[in-house]
mmCIF file of C-alpha atoms in Angstrom:
data_model
loop_
_atom_site.group_PDB
_atom_site.id
_atom_site.type_symbol
_atom_site.label_atom_id
_atom_site.label_comp_id
_atom_site.label_asym_id
_atom_site.label_seq_id
_atom_site.Cartn_x
_atom_site.Cartn_y
_atom_site.Cartn_z
ATOM 1 C CA ASP O 284 8.791 -15.955 -23.659
ATOM 2 C CA THR O 285 8.102 -18.784 -21.276
ATOM 3 C CA ALA O 286 4.414 -19.700 -21.255
ATOM 4 C CA VAL O 287 4.351 -21.189 -17.750
ATOM 5 C CA SER O 288 7.134 -20.178 -15.402
ATOM 6 C CA GLN O 289 7.983 -21.283 -11.893
ATOM 7 C CA THR O 290 10.320 -19.921 -9.256
ATOM 8 C CA PRO O 291 12.535 -21.061 -7.751
ATOM 9 C CA LYS O 292 13.862 -23.856 -9.919
ATOM 10 C CA TYR O 293 15.618 -25.469 -6.964
ATOM 11 C CA LEU O 294 14.734 -25.231 -3.291
ATOM 12 C CA VAL O 295 16.733 -26.850 -0.492
ATOM 13 C CA THR O 296 15.465 -26.323 3.034
ATOM 14 C CA GLN O 297 15.337 -27.779 6.518
ATOM 15 C CA MET O 298 12.500 -29.822 7.942
ATOM 16 C CA GLY O 299 9.944 -27.681 9.711
ATOM 17 C CA ASN O 300 10.474 -24.581 7.578
ATOM 18 C CA ASP O 301 7.776 -22.801 5.569
ATOM 19 C CA LYS O 302 8.391 -22.165 1.881
ATOM 20 C CA SER O 303 6.562 -20.902 -1.190
ATOM 21 C CA ILE O 304 6.759 -21.740 -4.860
ATOM 22 C CA LYS O 305 5.451 -19.256 -7.400
ATOM 23 C CA CYS O 306 3.832 -19.946 -10.745
ATOM 24 C CA GLU O 307 2.841 -17.567 -13.510
ATOM 25 C CA GLN O 308 1.278 -18.180 -16.911
ATOM 26 C CA ASN O 309 1.104 -15.641 -19.725
ATOM 27 C CA LEU O 310 -1.271 -17.652 -21.914
ATOM 28 C CA GLY O 311 -4.466 -15.999 -20.734
ATOM 29 C CA HIS O 312 -5.714 -19.325 -19.384
ATOM 30 C CA ASP O 313 -8.478 -19.591 -16.814
ATOM 31 C CA THR O 314 -7.334 -22.788 -15.110
ATOM 32 C CA MET O 315 -4.127 -23.575 -13.271
ATOM 33 C CA TYR O 316 -2.847 -26.712 -11.547
ATOM 34 C CA TRP O 317 -0.194 -28.000 -9.208
ATOM 35 C CA TYR O 318 1.237 -31.491 -9.658
ATOM 36 C CA LYS O 319 3.727 -33.408 -7.520
ATOM 37 C CA GLN O 320 6.204 -35.846 -9.034
ATOM 38 C CA ASP O 321 7.738 -38.102 -6.429
ATOM 39 C CA SER O 322 10.924 -40.146 -6.456
ATOM 40 C CA LYS O 323 9.163 -42.931 -8.348
ATOM 41 C CA LYS O 324 8.387 -40.395 -11.088
ATOM 42 C CA PHE O 325 4.611 -40.599 -10.704
ATOM 43 C CA LEU O 326 2.881 -37.318 -11.521
ATOM 44 C CA LYS O 327 -0.104 -36.621 -9.283
ATOM 45 C CA ILE O 328 -2.543 -33.745 -9.360
ATOM 46 C CA MET O 329 -2.643 -31.742 -6.143
ATOM 47 C CA PHE O 330 -4.842 -28.734 -6.840
ATOM 48 C CA SER O 331 -6.784 -27.145 -9.628
ATOM 49 C CA TYR O 332 -7.944 -23.511 -9.708
ATOM 50 C CA ASN O 333 -10.354 -21.964 -12.165
ATOM 51 C CA ASN O 334 -10.576 -18.182 -12.276
ATOM 52 C CA LYS O 335 -8.917 -17.922 -8.863
ATOM 53 C CA GLU O 336 -11.279 -20.431 -7.272
ATOM 54 C CA LEU O 337 -10.294 -23.843 -5.984
ATOM 55 C CA ILE O 338 -12.092 -26.623 -7.860
ATOM 56 C CA ILE O 339 -9.986 -29.667 -7.055
ATOM 57 C CA ASN O 340 -8.086 -30.608 -3.922
ATOM 58 C CA GLU O 341 -6.792 -34.121 -4.153
ATOM 59 C CA THR O 342 -6.382 -35.225 -0.539
ATOM 60 C CA VAL O 343 -3.396 -33.014 -0.006
ATOM 61 C CA PRO O 344 -2.365 -32.268 3.632
ATOM 62 C CA ASN O 345 -3.551 -28.884 4.798
ATOM 63 C CA ARG O 346 0.087 -27.878 5.249
ATOM 64 C CA PHE O 347 -0.139 -27.169 1.512
ATOM 65 C CA SER O 348 -2.075 -24.010 0.757
ATOM 66 C CA PRO O 349 -2.413 -22.755 -2.801
ATOM 67 C CA LYS O 350 -3.112 -19.096 -3.342
ATOM 68 C CA SER O 351 -4.278 -17.450 -6.540
ATOM 69 C CA PRO O 352 -4.021 -13.635 -6.419
ATOM 70 C CA ASP O 353 -5.235 -13.464 -10.023
ATOM 71 C CA LYS O 354 -5.915 -15.987 -12.725
ATOM 72 C CA ALA O 355 -2.392 -15.698 -14.127
ATOM 73 C CA HIS O 356 -0.765 -16.749 -10.855
ATOM 74 C CA LEU O 357 -1.061 -19.801 -8.632
ATOM 75 C CA ASN O 358 1.398 -19.957 -5.769
ATOM 76 C CA LEU O 359 1.960 -22.926 -3.491
ATOM 77 C CA HIS O 360 2.790 -22.343 0.150
ATOM 78 C CA ILE O 361 3.977 -25.249 2.258
ATOM 79 C CA ASN O 362 4.060 -25.067 6.056
ATOM 80 C CA SER O 363 6.131 -27.234 8.379
ATOM 81 C CA LEU O 364 7.989 -29.009 5.613
ATOM 82 C CA GLU O 365 8.556 -32.749 6.029
ATOM 83 C CA LEU O 366 11.094 -35.090 4.476
ATOM 84 C CA GLY O 367 8.343 -36.686 2.395
ATOM 85 C CA ASP O 368 7.610 -33.366 0.714
ATOM 86 C CA SER O 369 10.830 -33.715 -1.264
ATOM 87 C CA ALA O 370 9.752 -33.965 -4.890
ATOM 88 C CA VAL O 371 9.477 -32.019 -8.115
ATOM 89 C CA TYR O 372 6.453 -29.737 -8.207
ATOM 90 C CA PHE O 373 4.981 -28.776 -11.570
ATOM 91 C CA CYS O 374 2.600 -25.979 -12.289
ATOM 92 C CA ALA O 375 0.355 -26.202 -15.352
ATOM 93 C CA SER O 376 -2.409 -24.220 -16.999
ATOM 94 C CA SER O 377 -5.200 -24.804 -19.478
ATOM 95 C CA ARG O 378 -7.708 -22.580 -21.209
ATOM 96 C CA THR O 379 -10.650 -24.070 -19.337
ATOM 97 C CA THR O 380 -11.324 -27.040 -17.104
ATOM 98 C CA THR O 381 -12.741 -29.398 -19.679
ATOM 99 C CA GLN O 382 -10.989 -31.313 -22.427
ATOM 100 C CA GLU O 383 -8.234 -28.796 -22.783
ATOM 101 C CA THR O 384 -4.540 -29.243 -23.326
ATOM 102 C CA GLN O 385 -2.459 -28.498 -20.247
ATOM 103 C CA TYR O 386 0.816 -26.631 -20.514
ATOM 104 C CA PHE O 387 3.410 -27.384 -17.880
ATOM 105 C CA GLY O 388 6.085 -25.309 -16.257
ATOM 106 C CA PRO O 389 9.707 -26.459 -15.907
ATOM 107 C CA GLY O 390 9.250 -27.710 -12.353
ATOM 108 C CA THR O 391 10.602 -26.805 -8.920
ATOM 109 C CA ARG O 392 12.889 -29.340 -7.315
ATOM 110 C CA LEU O 393 12.304 -29.306 -3.573
ATOM 111 C CA LEU O 394 14.675 -31.089 -1.219
ATOM 112 C CA VAL O 395 13.855 -31.175 2.474
ATOM 113 C CA LEU O 396 16.770 -32.077 4.737
ATOM 114 C CA ASP J 230 -5.859 -44.265 -10.725
ATOM 115 C CA ALA J 231 -4.753 -44.216 -14.319
ATOM 116 C CA LYS J 232 -7.232 -45.640 -16.777
ATOM 117 C CA THR J 233 -4.538 -46.597 -19.243
ATOM 118 C CA THR J 234 -1.994 -49.375 -19.650
ATOM 119 C CA GLN J 235 1.343 -48.908 -21.407
ATOM 120 C CA PRO J 236 4.491 -51.011 -21.725
ATOM 121 C CA PRO J 237 7.089 -49.779 -19.241
ATOM 122 C CA SER J 238 9.848 -49.358 -21.811
ATOM 123 C CA MET J 239 10.649 -49.556 -25.521
ATOM 124 C CA ASP J 240 13.670 -49.078 -27.736
ATOM 125 C CA CYS J 241 13.703 -47.610 -31.210
ATOM 126 C CA ALA J 242 16.503 -47.093 -33.716
ATOM 127 C CA GLU J 243 17.208 -43.521 -34.734
ATOM 128 C CA GLY J 244 15.430 -42.615 -37.963
ATOM 129 C CA ARG J 245 12.864 -45.384 -37.598
ATOM 130 C CA ALA J 246 9.239 -44.986 -36.642
ATOM 131 C CA ALA J 247 8.462 -45.389 -32.968
ATOM 132 C CA ASN J 248 5.059 -46.943 -32.291
ATOM 133 C CA LEU J 249 3.908 -46.593 -28.697
ATOM 134 C CA PRO J 250 0.795 -48.565 -27.744
ATOM 135 C CA CYS J 251 -1.769 -47.738 -25.091
ATOM 136 C CA ASN J 252 -4.785 -49.660 -23.819
ATOM 137 C CA HIS J 253 -7.771 -47.767 -22.462
ATOM 138 C CA SER J 254 -10.498 -50.375 -22.491
ATOM 139 C CA THR J 255 -12.787 -48.519 -20.054
ATOM 140 C CA ILE J 256 -12.773 -45.233 -21.933
ATOM 141 C CA SER J 257 -16.101 -43.396 -22.018
ATOM 142 C CA GLY J 258 -17.683 -42.053 -25.167
ATOM 143 C CA ASN J 259 -16.811 -38.430 -24.478
ATOM 144 C CA GLU J 260 -13.293 -38.932 -23.138
ATOM 145 C CA TYR J 261 -10.361 -37.864 -25.225
ATOM 146 C CA VAL J 262 -7.028 -39.669 -25.401
ATOM 147 C CA TYR J 263 -4.068 -37.393 -24.741
ATOM 148 C CA TRP J 264 -0.383 -38.046 -25.206
ATOM 149 C CA TYR J 265 2.309 -36.177 -23.333
ATOM 150 C CA ARG J 266 6.003 -36.776 -22.983
ATOM 151 C CA GLN J 267 8.527 -35.839 -20.347
ATOM 152 C CA ILE J 268 12.124 -35.403 -21.317
ATOM 153 C CA HIS J 269 14.518 -35.838 -18.425
ATOM 154 C CA SER J 270 14.329 -32.999 -15.879
ATOM 155 C CA GLN J 271 11.723 -31.068 -17.838
ATOM 156 C CA GLY J 272 7.995 -30.524 -17.462
ATOM 157 C CA PRO J 273 5.568 -32.711 -19.417
ATOM 158 C CA GLN J 274 5.062 -31.592 -23.006
ATOM 159 C CA TYR J 275 1.819 -31.952 -24.936
ATOM 160 C CA ILE J 276 2.087 -34.066 -28.096
ATOM 161 C CA ILE J 277 -1.352 -34.805 -29.500
ATOM 162 C CA HIS J 278 -4.890 -35.760 -28.564
ATOM 163 C CA GLY J 279 -7.933 -37.299 -30.222
ATOM 164 C CA LEU J 280 -11.462 -38.569 -29.696
ATOM 165 C CA LYS J 281 -12.366 -41.003 -32.475
ATOM 166 C CA ASN J 282 -10.542 -40.136 -35.644
ATOM 167 C CA ASN J 283 -6.863 -40.504 -36.317
ATOM 168 C CA GLU J 284 -4.941 -37.301 -35.792
ATOM 169 C CA THR J 285 -1.655 -35.964 -37.106
ATOM 170 C CA ASN J 286 0.398 -32.918 -36.268
ATOM 171 C CA GLU J 287 3.980 -31.804 -36.729
ATOM 172 C CA MET J 288 5.162 -33.993 -33.870
ATOM 173 C CA ALA J 289 3.305 -37.266 -34.237
ATOM 174 C CA SER J 290 0.321 -39.268 -35.420
ATOM 175 C CA LEU J 291 -2.343 -40.797 -33.212
ATOM 176 C CA ILE J 292 -4.164 -43.912 -34.338
ATOM 177 C CA ILE J 293 -7.281 -44.808 -32.333
ATOM 178 C CA THR J 294 -8.970 -48.168 -32.882
ATOM 179 C CA GLU J 295 -12.573 -48.187 -34.000
ATOM 180 C CA ASP J 296 -13.777 -49.479 -30.614
ATOM 181 C CA ARG J 297 -11.600 -46.798 -28.933
ATOM 182 C CA LYS J 298 -10.181 -49.315 -26.505
ATOM 183 C CA SER J 299 -6.612 -48.744 -27.590
ATOM 184 C CA SER J 300 -4.448 -46.283 -29.447
ATOM 185 C CA THR J 301 -0.955 -45.949 -30.857
ATOM 186 C CA LEU J 302 1.280 -42.920 -30.898
ATOM 187 C CA ILE J 303 3.565 -42.851 -33.896
ATOM 188 C CA LEU J 304 6.744 -40.807 -34.092
ATOM 189 C CA PRO J 305 7.497 -41.205 -37.800
ATOM 190 C CA HIS J 306 11.257 -40.609 -37.720
ATOM 191 C CA ALA J 307 12.535 -40.890 -34.185
ATOM 192 C CA THR J 308 15.575 -38.845 -33.206
ATOM 193 C CA LEU J 309 17.791 -39.034 -30.134
ATOM 194 C CA ARG J 310 15.914 -36.020 -28.735
ATOM 195 C CA ASP J 311 12.721 -38.076 -28.673
ATOM 196 C CA THR J 312 14.127 -40.162 -25.811
ATOM 197 C CA ALA J 313 11.627 -39.520 -23.024
ATOM 198 C CA VAL J 314 8.814 -40.999 -20.956
ATOM 199 C CA TYR J 315 5.586 -41.000 -22.958
ATOM 200 C CA TYR J 316 2.281 -40.793 -21.138
ATOM 201 C CA CYS J 317 -1.052 -41.876 -22.549
ATOM 202 C CA ILE J 318 -3.851 -40.216 -20.590
ATOM 203 C CA VAL J 319 -7.603 -40.392 -20.528
ATOM 204 C CA ARG J 320 -9.148 -37.530 -18.638
ATOM 205 C CA VAL J 321 -11.178 -38.445 -15.595
ATOM 206 C CA ALA J 322 -13.805 -36.455 -13.773
ATOM 207 C CA ILE J 323 -12.900 -35.530 -10.208
ATOM 208 C CA ASN J 324 -15.388 -33.631 -8.090
ATOM 209 C CA TYR J 325 -16.495 -30.694 -10.226
ATOM 210 C CA GLY J 326 -13.555 -30.686 -12.567
ATOM 211 C CA GLN J 327 -11.611 -32.958 -14.814
ATOM 212 C CA ASN J 328 -7.962 -33.662 -14.615
ATOM 213 C CA PHE J 329 -5.234 -35.748 -16.032
ATOM 214 C CA VAL J 330 -4.201 -38.877 -14.192
ATOM 215 C CA PHE J 331 -0.690 -39.790 -15.209
ATOM 216 C CA GLY J 332 0.338 -43.437 -15.137
ATOM 217 C CA PRO J 333 3.949 -44.618 -15.153
ATOM 218 C CA GLY J 334 4.159 -44.170 -18.947
ATOM 219 C CA THR J 335 6.512 -45.789 -21.456
ATOM 220 C CA ARG J 336 10.188 -44.961 -21.328
ATOM 221 C CA LEU J 337 11.266 -44.690 -24.969
ATOM 222 C CA SER J 338 14.961 -44.944 -25.685
ATOM 223 C CA VAL J 339 16.016 -43.915 -29.178
ATOM 224 C CA LEU J 340 19.279 -45.617 -29.993
ATOM 225 C CA PRO J 341 21.912 -44.350 -32.458
#
């Protein structure tokens, strides 16, 4: 069974659309994250949630809105998609927020046309 | 910003040990060193982490210098499947949490 899963794996959409990416972890972890990996392959943290509460928001445009219905899920909704949003988005989870190993999902490849 | 420095790329012959260095000269006393790798088109995969002592698991060994300013990840018998980008990470505190800051990593190519 996949520990951290994301859907969809690929997402191609037009500029200006609104889209969502879903993430689920079955590890019983309290903390979940969203990372963005751009065309230069740099991985950057976007958000961190602990027990459904936002604890880190790294200067991400407010077009990006994470939502955590329960601690096993952290979905990422993106409004008014822009060309620069094209990237691979990774979800991750860890047991707690401090000094814990993070487990990553397979990634969602978003292409905005 | 990443607090670590790694060579951008390295080659290693299949079956040989791959030794990947990392400098983290500003590491704090309570910060762990983590190593992850990312195989093409996959999510980052945890390898190993340590604080002061050398660590070993089924994937690799981690050697941390006594002053903790640098470390080396050792893959004892590299295989073609170990070709990946290897990230050395020191956790940093951001606001009320702590998170990984990934640098560009080292692209390891294992050659047949």
